Amino acid sequence: MKLTRRTVLGRALALGFAVCSMAGSSAAFAAKPLVMGFSQVGAESEWRTANTASIKDAAKKDGVTLKFADAQQKQENQVKAIRSFIAQKVDVIAFSPVVESGWDTVLQEAKAAKIPVILTDRAVNVTDKSLYVTFIGSDFVEEGHRAGRWLLERAKKTPDATLNIVELQGTVGSAPAIDRKAGFEQEIASNPKLKIIRSQTGDFTRAKGKEVMEAFLKAEGKKINVLYAHNDDMAIGAIQAIEEAGLKPGTDIIVVSIDGVKGAFEAMIAGKLNVTVECSPLLGPQLMQIARDVVAGKPVPKRITTEEGVFPAEVAAKEFPNRKY
Ligand code: GZL
Ligand code: ZN
């Protein structure tokens, strides 16, 4: 049968319509965007700001509808946020728990509502491990070990000297504060010349870090040889206090810190901070991928640890242009 040009064109058009309407309808049936409820600790540090940006950017790139709540570092605000996510019947809940304990009840409510929970950044202490699907975050004990290892090496330059250490702890009861303290102490225990003479929380903020360092300096003055800060923000606050006391941070007082934020690299380039142990906040892309897998019912590992390095002042200038947070 001789097909005229018109019929060929007509059929092609008809086919075209059929395909695109199929595509249209299949788009209608395509999974509706995944809805994630995320409860963030707060906005207490450069690290946290970068962590929030990573999560929001990844959600946008991934087409995930993100309901984001900032808890201003208060656990009751996180519990409220998680309850509201449950009421809104989100597909998945993710959060960075400000402290380790006190989550069993609200996580049982999420489980009863059949909403999977993903932990990011910090861990929780719960009896029933099935209350969360997976925990994506750093090994804070190892970070403490890395800080301690660097200091043990540094101490070899002055083998006979006692090194009196003051410690600025992170938020009381938080996994990073508990674990970074434990890892550091385990590491320096091998050298009796290294002594922690004062230890107090600076709540991971610059302001509190400066305030507590002022108190340390008033109490111990020139006896202080080392500051070990659980994050760069407290170290940067403490550096201001050290300078205001007429001492030179980085030389009169060795400064050891954790996170690896840009502010720490700038302080190292200025000779005021000696080493920062990296703790990556860039968890967003991994979180979105894992959330999709969880909602799709795929098996995911219970623990996903982020890869991180150690950056002494000697490499700061070279490394600085590569830093993403
Ligand atoms: C660590 C994170 C800590 C950072 C701080 O993963 O929980 O909280 O080290 C932040 O800077 O405030
Ligand atoms: Zn880390």
CSV table of C-alpha atoms and ligand atoms in Angstrom, one decimal:
chain,number,residue,atom,x,y,z
A,1,MET,CA,0.0,0.0,0.0
A,2,LYS,CA,1.5,3.3,-1.2
A,3,LEU,CA,1.7,5.6,1.8
A,4,THR,CA,1.3,9.2,0.8
A,5,ARG,CA,3.6,11.7,2.4
A,6,ARG,CA,0.6,13.0,4.3
A,7,THR,CA,-0.2,9.7,5.9
A,8,VAL,CA,3.4,9.1,6.9
A,9,LEU,CA,3.5,12.5,8.4
A,10,GLY,CA,0.1,12.0,10.1
A,11,ARG,CA,1.2,8.7,11.5
A,12,ALA,CA,4.5,10.1,12.8
A,13,LEU,CA,2.7,12.9,14.5
A,14,ALA,CA,0.2,10.5,16.0
A,15,LEU,CA,3.0,8.3,17.3
A,16,GLY,CA,4.8,11.4,18.6
A,17,PHE,CA,1.7,12.5,20.6
A,18,ALA,CA,1.3,8.9,21.9
A,19,VAL,CA,4.9,8.8,23.1
A,20,CYS,CA,4.8,12.2,24.7
A,21,SER,CA,1.4,11.6,26.4
A,22,MET,CA,2.8,8.3,27.6
A,23,ALA,CA,5.9,10.2,28.9
A,24,GLY,CA,3.5,12.7,30.4
A,25,SER,CA,1.5,10.1,32.2
A,26,SER,CA,4.5,8.1,33.2
A,27,ALA,CA,6.0,11.4,34.6
A,28,ALA,CA,2.7,11.7,36.6
A,29,PHE,CA,3.4,8.2,37.9
A,30,ALA,CA,7.1,8.9,38.4
A,31,ALA,CA,8.0,8.9,42.1
A,32,LYS,CA,6.8,12.1,43.7
A,33,PRO,CA,9.8,14.0,45.1
A,34,LEU,CA,11.2,12.5,48.2
A,35,VAL,CA,10.2,14.6,51.3
A,36,MET,CA,12.9,14.8,54.0
A,37,GLY,CA,12.5,16.3,57.4
A,38,PHE,CA,15.9,17.5,58.7
A,39,SER,CA,16.6,18.7,62.2
A,40,GLN,CA,19.9,20.6,62.5
A,41,VAL,CA,21.8,21.3,65.7
A,42,GLY,CA,22.0,25.0,65.2
A,43,ALA,CA,24.4,27.5,63.6
A,44,GLU,CA,27.1,27.6,66.3
A,45,SER,CA,30.2,27.2,64.1
A,46,GLU,CA,31.7,27.6,60.7
A,47,TRP,CA,31.5,23.8,60.5
A,48,ARG,CA,27.8,23.8,61.1
A,49,THR,CA,27.2,26.5,58.5
A,50,ALA,CA,29.1,24.5,55.9
A,51,ASN,CA,27.2,21.3,57.0
A,52,THR,CA,23.8,23.1,56.5
A,53,ALA,CA,24.9,24.5,53.1
A,54,SER,CA,26.0,21.0,52.0
A,55,ILE,CA,22.6,19.5,53.0
A,56,LYS,CA,20.5,22.2,51.4
A,57,ASP,CA,22.6,22.2,48.2
A,58,ALA,CA,22.4,18.5,47.9
A,59,ALA,CA,18.6,18.4,48.4
A,60,LYS,CA,18.1,21.0,45.7
A,61,LYS,CA,20.5,19.2,43.2
A,62,ASP,CA,18.8,15.9,44.0
A,63,GLY,CA,15.2,17.1,43.8
A,64,VAL,CA,14.5,16.2,47.4
A,65,THR,CA,11.9,18.4,49.1
A,66,LEU,CA,13.7,19.4,52.3
A,67,LYS,CA,11.9,20.6,55.5
A,68,PHE,CA,14.7,22.1,57.5
A,69,ALA,CA,14.5,23.0,61.2
A,70,ASP,CA,17.3,24.8,63.2
A,71,ALA,CA,17.2,23.8,66.9
A,72,GLN,CA,19.5,26.6,68.2
A,73,GLN,CA,21.5,23.9,70.0
A,74,LYS,CA,18.5,22.8,72.1
A,75,GLN,CA,17.4,19.2,72.3
A,76,GLU,CA,13.8,20.1,73.0
A,77,ASN,CA,13.6,21.9,69.7
A,78,GLN,CA,14.9,18.9,67.9
A,79,VAL,CA,12.3,16.7,69.5
A,80,LYS,CA,9.6,19.2,68.5
A,81,ALA,CA,10.9,19.3,64.9
A,82,ILE,CA,11.0,15.4,64.7
A,83,ARG,CA,7.4,15.3,66.0
A,84,SER,CA,6.2,17.8,63.4
A,85,PHE,CA,7.9,15.8,60.6
A,86,ILE,CA,6.0,12.7,61.9
A,87,ALA,CA,2.8,14.7,61.8
A,88,GLN,CA,3.5,15.8,58.3
A,89,LYS,CA,4.2,12.2,57.3
A,90,VAL,CA,7.5,12.9,55.6
A,91,ASP,CA,9.2,10.0,53.7
A,92,VAL,CA,12.4,10.1,55.8
A,93,ILE,CA,13.7,12.0,58.9
A,94,ALA,CA,17.4,12.9,59.2
A,95,PHE,CA,19.0,14.8,62.1
A,96,SER,CA,22.3,15.6,63.8
A,97,PRO,CA,21.6,15.0,67.5
A,98,VAL,CA,22.9,17.9,69.7
A,99,VAL,CA,23.6,15.4,72.5
A,100,GLU,CA,23.8,11.6,72.7
A,101,SER,CA,21.0,10.8,75.1
A,102,GLY,CA,17.3,11.4,75.4
A,103,TRP,CA,16.1,10.2,72.0
A,104,ASP,CA,14.4,6.8,72.7
A,105,THR,CA,10.8,8.2,73.0
A,106,VAL,CA,10.7,10.4,70.0
A,107,LEU,CA,12.5,7.8,67.8
A,108,GLN,CA,10.0,5.2,68.9
A,109,GLU,CA,7.2,7.5,67.7
A,110,ALA,CA,9.0,7.8,64.3
A,111,LYS,CA,9.3,4.0,64.2
A,112,ALA,CA,5.6,3.6,65.1
A,113,ALA,CA,4.8,6.0,62.2
A,114,LYS,CA,7.0,3.8,59.9
A,115,ILE,CA,9.2,6.8,59.0
A,116,PRO,CA,12.9,5.7,58.7
A,117,VAL,CA,15.4,7.9,60.6
A,118,ILE,CA,19.0,8.6,59.4
A,119,LEU,CA,21.6,10.0,61.8
A,120,THR,CA,24.1,12.5,60.3
A,121,ASP,CA,27.3,13.9,61.9
A,122,ARG,CA,26.7,12.9,65.6
A,123,ALA,CA,25.5,9.6,67.1
A,124,VAL,CA,22.9,8.8,69.7
A,125,ASN,CA,22.9,6.4,72.7
A,126,VAL,CA,19.7,4.3,72.3
A,127,THR,CA,19.1,0.8,73.7
A,128,ASP,CA,17.2,-0.3,70.5
A,129,LYS,CA,19.5,0.2,67.6
A,130,SER,CA,16.6,-0.4,65.2
A,131,LEU,CA,15.4,3.2,66.0
A,132,TYR,CA,17.7,4.5,63.3
A,133,VAL,CA,18.6,3.0,59.9
A,134,THR,CA,22.2,4.3,59.6
A,135,PHE,CA,24.7,6.9,61.0
A,136,ILE,CA,26.7,8.9,58.5
A,137,GLY,CA,29.5,10.8,60.2
A,138,SER,CA,33.1,11.0,61.5
A,139,ASP,CA,34.9,8.9,63.9
A,140,PHE,CA,35.4,11.4,66.6
A,141,VAL,CA,37.6,9.1,68.8
A,142,GLU,CA,40.0,8.8,65.9
A,143,GLU,CA,40.0,12.6,65.5
A,144,GLY,CA,41.0,12.9,69.2
A,145,HIS,CA,43.8,10.3,68.6
A,146,ARG,CA,45.0,12.2,65.5
A,147,ALA,CA,45.2,15.4,67.6
A,148,GLY,CA,47.1,13.5,70.3
A,149,ARG,CA,49.4,11.9,67.8
A,150,TRP,CA,50.4,15.2,66.4
A,151,LEU,CA,51.1,16.6,69.9
A,152,LEU,CA,53.2,13.5,70.8
A,153,GLU,CA,55.3,14.1,67.7
A,154,ARG,CA,55.7,17.8,68.5
A,155,ALA,CA,56.7,16.9,72.1
A,156,LYS,CA,59.7,15.0,70.8
A,157,LYS,CA,61.3,18.4,70.0
A,158,THR,CA,61.3,19.2,73.8
A,159,PRO,CA,61.7,15.7,75.3
A,160,ASP,CA,62.5,17.0,78.9
A,161,ALA,CA,59.8,19.6,79.0
A,162,THR,CA,56.5,19.1,80.7
A,163,LEU,CA,53.7,20.2,78.5
A,164,ASN,CA,50.7,21.6,80.5
A,165,ILE,CA,47.6,21.4,78.3
A,166,VAL,CA,44.3,23.3,78.7
A,167,GLU,CA,41.3,21.7,76.9
A,168,LEU,CA,38.3,23.5,75.4
A,169,GLN,CA,35.6,20.8,75.2
A,170,GLY,CA,32.7,20.9,72.8
A,171,THR,CA,29.0,20.9,73.9
A,172,VAL,CA,28.6,18.9,77.1
A,173,GLY,CA,27.0,15.5,76.4
A,174,SER,CA,27.6,15.7,72.6
A,175,ALA,CA,29.3,12.7,70.8
A,176,PRO,CA,32.1,14.9,69.4
A,177,ALA,CA,33.0,16.3,72.8
A,178,ILE,CA,32.9,12.9,74.6
A,179,ASP,CA,34.8,11.1,71.9
A,180,ARG,CA,37.4,13.7,71.0
A,181,LYS,CA,38.3,14.0,74.7
A,182,ALA,CA,38.6,10.2,75.0
A,183,GLY,CA,40.7,9.7,71.9
A,184,PHE,CA,43.1,12.5,72.8
A,185,GLU,CA,43.6,11.3,76.4
A,186,GLN,CA,44.1,7.7,75.2
A,187,GLU,CA,46.8,8.9,72.8
A,188,ILE,CA,48.8,11.2,75.1
A,189,ALA,CA,48.7,8.7,78.0
A,190,SER,CA,51.9,7.2,76.6
A,191,ASN,CA,53.8,10.4,77.5
A,192,PRO,CA,53.6,11.3,81.2
A,193,LYS,CA,55.1,14.8,80.4
A,194,LEU,CA,51.8,15.7,78.7
A,195,LYS,CA,49.3,16.8,81.4
A,196,ILE,CA,45.8,18.2,81.0
A,197,ILE,CA,45.7,20.9,83.8
A,198,ARG,CA,42.3,22.5,82.9
A,199,SER,CA,39.4,21.3,80.9
A,200,GLN,CA,36.0,23.1,80.4
A,201,THR,CA,33.3,23.4,77.7
A,202,GLY,CA,33.3,26.3,75.2
A,203,ASP,CA,30.1,24.9,73.6
A,204,PHE,CA,31.8,24.8,70.2
A,205,THR,CA,31.5,28.6,69.8
A,206,ARG,CA,34.1,31.4,69.3
A,207,ALA,CA,32.6,33.6,72.0
A,208,LYS,CA,32.6,30.9,74.7
A,209,GLY,CA,36.0,29.6,73.6
A,210,LYS,CA,37.5,33.1,74.1
A,211,GLU,CA,35.7,33.5,77.5
A,212,VAL,CA,36.9,30.2,78.9
A,213,MET,CA,40.5,30.7,77.6
A,214,GLU,CA,40.5,34.1,79.4
A,215,ALA,CA,39.7,32.2,82.6
A,216,PHE,CA,42.3,29.6,81.9
A,217,LEU,CA,44.9,32.3,81.4
A,218,LYS,CA,43.9,34.1,84.6
A,219,ALA,CA,44.2,30.9,86.6
A,220,GLU,CA,47.3,29.4,85.0
A,221,GLY,CA,49.0,32.2,82.9
A,222,LYS,CA,52.4,31.3,81.6
A,223,LYS,CA,52.1,27.7,82.9
A,224,ILE,CA,50.0,26.9,79.9
A,225,ASN,CA,52.0,25.3,77.0
A,226,VAL,CA,49.3,23.8,74.8
A,227,LEU,CA,45.6,24.5,74.0
A,228,TYR,CA,43.6,21.5,72.7
A,229,ALA,CA,40.3,22.8,71.3
A,230,HIS,CA,37.6,20.3,70.2
A,231,ASN,CA,36.8,22.7,67.2
A,232,ASP,CA,38.4,25.5,65.3
A,233,ASP,CA,35.8,28.1,66.3
A,234,MET,CA,36.7,27.7,70.0
A,235,ALA,CA,40.4,27.8,69.1
A,236,ILE,CA,40.0,31.0,67.1
A,237,GLY,CA,38.2,32.6,70.0
A,238,ALA,CA,40.9,31.4,72.4
A,239,ILE,CA,43.6,32.8,70.1
A,240,GLN,CA,42.1,36.3,70.6
A,241,ALA,CA,42.3,35.8,74.4
A,242,ILE,CA,45.9,34.6,74.2
A,243,GLU,CA,46.9,37.7,72.2
A,244,GLU,CA,45.0,40.0,74.5
A,245,ALA,CA,47.0,38.4,77.4
A,246,GLY,CA,50.2,39.5,75.6
A,247,LEU,CA,51.2,36.0,74.6
A,248,LYS,CA,51.9,34.6,71.1
A,249,PRO,CA,49.4,31.8,70.0
A,250,GLY,CA,51.2,29.1,68.0
A,251,THR,CA,54.6,29.8,69.7
A,252,ASP,CA,54.1,30.6,73.4
A,253,ILE,CA,51.1,28.4,73.4
A,254,ILE,CA,50.8,25.5,70.9
A,255,VAL,CA,47.3,25.4,69.5
A,256,VAL,CA,45.8,22.0,68.4
A,257,SER,CA,42.3,22.0,66.9
A,258,ILE,CA,39.7,20.0,64.9
A,259,ASP,CA,37.4,20.7,62.0
A,260,GLY,CA,39.7,22.1,59.3
A,261,VAL,CA,37.5,25.1,58.5
A,262,LYS,CA,38.8,28.1,56.4
A,263,GLY,CA,39.2,30.1,59.6
A,264,ALA,CA,41.7,27.6,60.9
A,265,PHE,CA,43.7,27.7,57.7
A,266,GLU,CA,43.9,31.5,57.9
A,267,ALA,CA,45.1,31.2,61.5
A,268,MET,CA,47.7,28.6,60.5
A,269,ILE,CA,49.0,30.8,57.7
A,270,ALA,CA,49.2,33.7,60.2
A,271,GLY,CA,51.3,31.4,62.5
A,272,LYS,CA,48.7,31.4,65.3
A,273,LEU,CA,47.4,27.8,65.1
A,274,ASN,CA,49.7,24.7,64.7
A,275,VAL,CA,47.4,21.9,63.4
A,276,THR,CA,43.8,21.2,62.6
A,277,VAL,CA,42.4,17.7,62.3
A,278,GLU,CA,39.9,17.6,59.5
A,279,CYS,CA,36.2,16.8,60.2
A,280,SER,CA,34.2,17.0,57.0
A,281,PRO,CA,30.8,18.7,57.1
A,282,LEU,CA,30.1,17.9,53.5
A,283,LEU,CA,27.7,15.1,54.2
A,284,GLY,CA,24.8,16.4,52.0
A,285,PRO,CA,25.3,14.3,48.8
A,286,GLN,CA,25.9,11.1,50.7
A,287,LEU,CA,22.8,11.8,52.9
A,288,MET,CA,20.5,12.3,49.8
A,289,GLN,CA,21.8,9.1,48.2
A,290,ILE,CA,21.4,7.0,51.4
A,291,ALA,CA,17.9,8.5,52.0
A,292,ARG,CA,16.8,7.4,48.5
A,293,ASP,CA,18.2,3.9,49.1
A,294,VAL,CA,16.4,3.7,52.5
A,295,VAL,CA,13.1,4.8,51.1
A,296,ALA,CA,13.5,2.4,48.2
A,297,GLY,CA,14.0,-0.4,50.8
A,298,LYS,CA,17.5,-1.1,49.8
A,299,PRO,CA,19.9,-2.4,52.5
A,300,VAL,CA,22.3,0.3,53.7
A,301,PRO,CA,25.3,-0.1,56.1
A,302,LYS,CA,24.5,0.7,59.8
A,303,ARG,CA,27.6,3.0,60.0
A,304,ILE,CA,29.2,5.1,57.2
A,305,THR,CA,32.4,6.9,58.3
A,306,THR,CA,33.7,10.0,56.4
A,307,GLU,CA,37.3,10.0,55.2
A,308,GLU,CA,39.4,12.8,56.7
A,309,GLY,CA,43.0,14.0,57.0
A,310,VAL,CA,45.3,16.1,59.3
A,311,PHE,CA,46.6,19.5,58.3
A,312,PRO,CA,49.6,21.0,60.1
A,313,ALA,CA,50.5,24.7,59.6
A,314,GLU,CA,53.4,23.7,57.2
A,315,VAL,CA,50.9,22.7,54.5
A,316,ALA,CA,48.2,25.3,55.2
A,317,ALA,CA,49.1,27.8,52.5
A,318,LYS,CA,49.4,25.1,49.8
A,319,GLU,CA,46.2,23.4,50.9
A,320,PHE,CA,44.1,26.5,51.4
A,321,PRO,CA,43.0,27.0,47.8
A,322,ASN,CA,41.6,23.4,47.8
A,323,ARG,CA,39.4,23.9,50.8
A,324,LYS,CA,35.7,23.6,50.2
A,325,TYR,CA,34.4,24.8,53.6
B,1,GZL,C1,31.5,17.5,64.4
B,1,GZL,C2,30.4,18.5,64.7
B,1,GZL,C3,30.9,19.5,65.6
B,1,GZL,C4,32.0,20.4,64.9
B,1,GZL,C5,31.7,21.7,65.5
B,1,GZL,O1,31.0,16.5,63.4
B,1,GZL,O2,29.3,17.8,65.3
B,1,GZL,O3,29.8,20.4,65.8
B,1,GZL,O4,33.3,19.9,65.3
B,1,GZL,C6,30.2,21.7,65.4
B,1,GZL,O5,32.4,22.8,64.9
B,1,GZL,O6,29.7,22.8,66.1
B,2,ZN,ZN,35.2,14.1,61.8
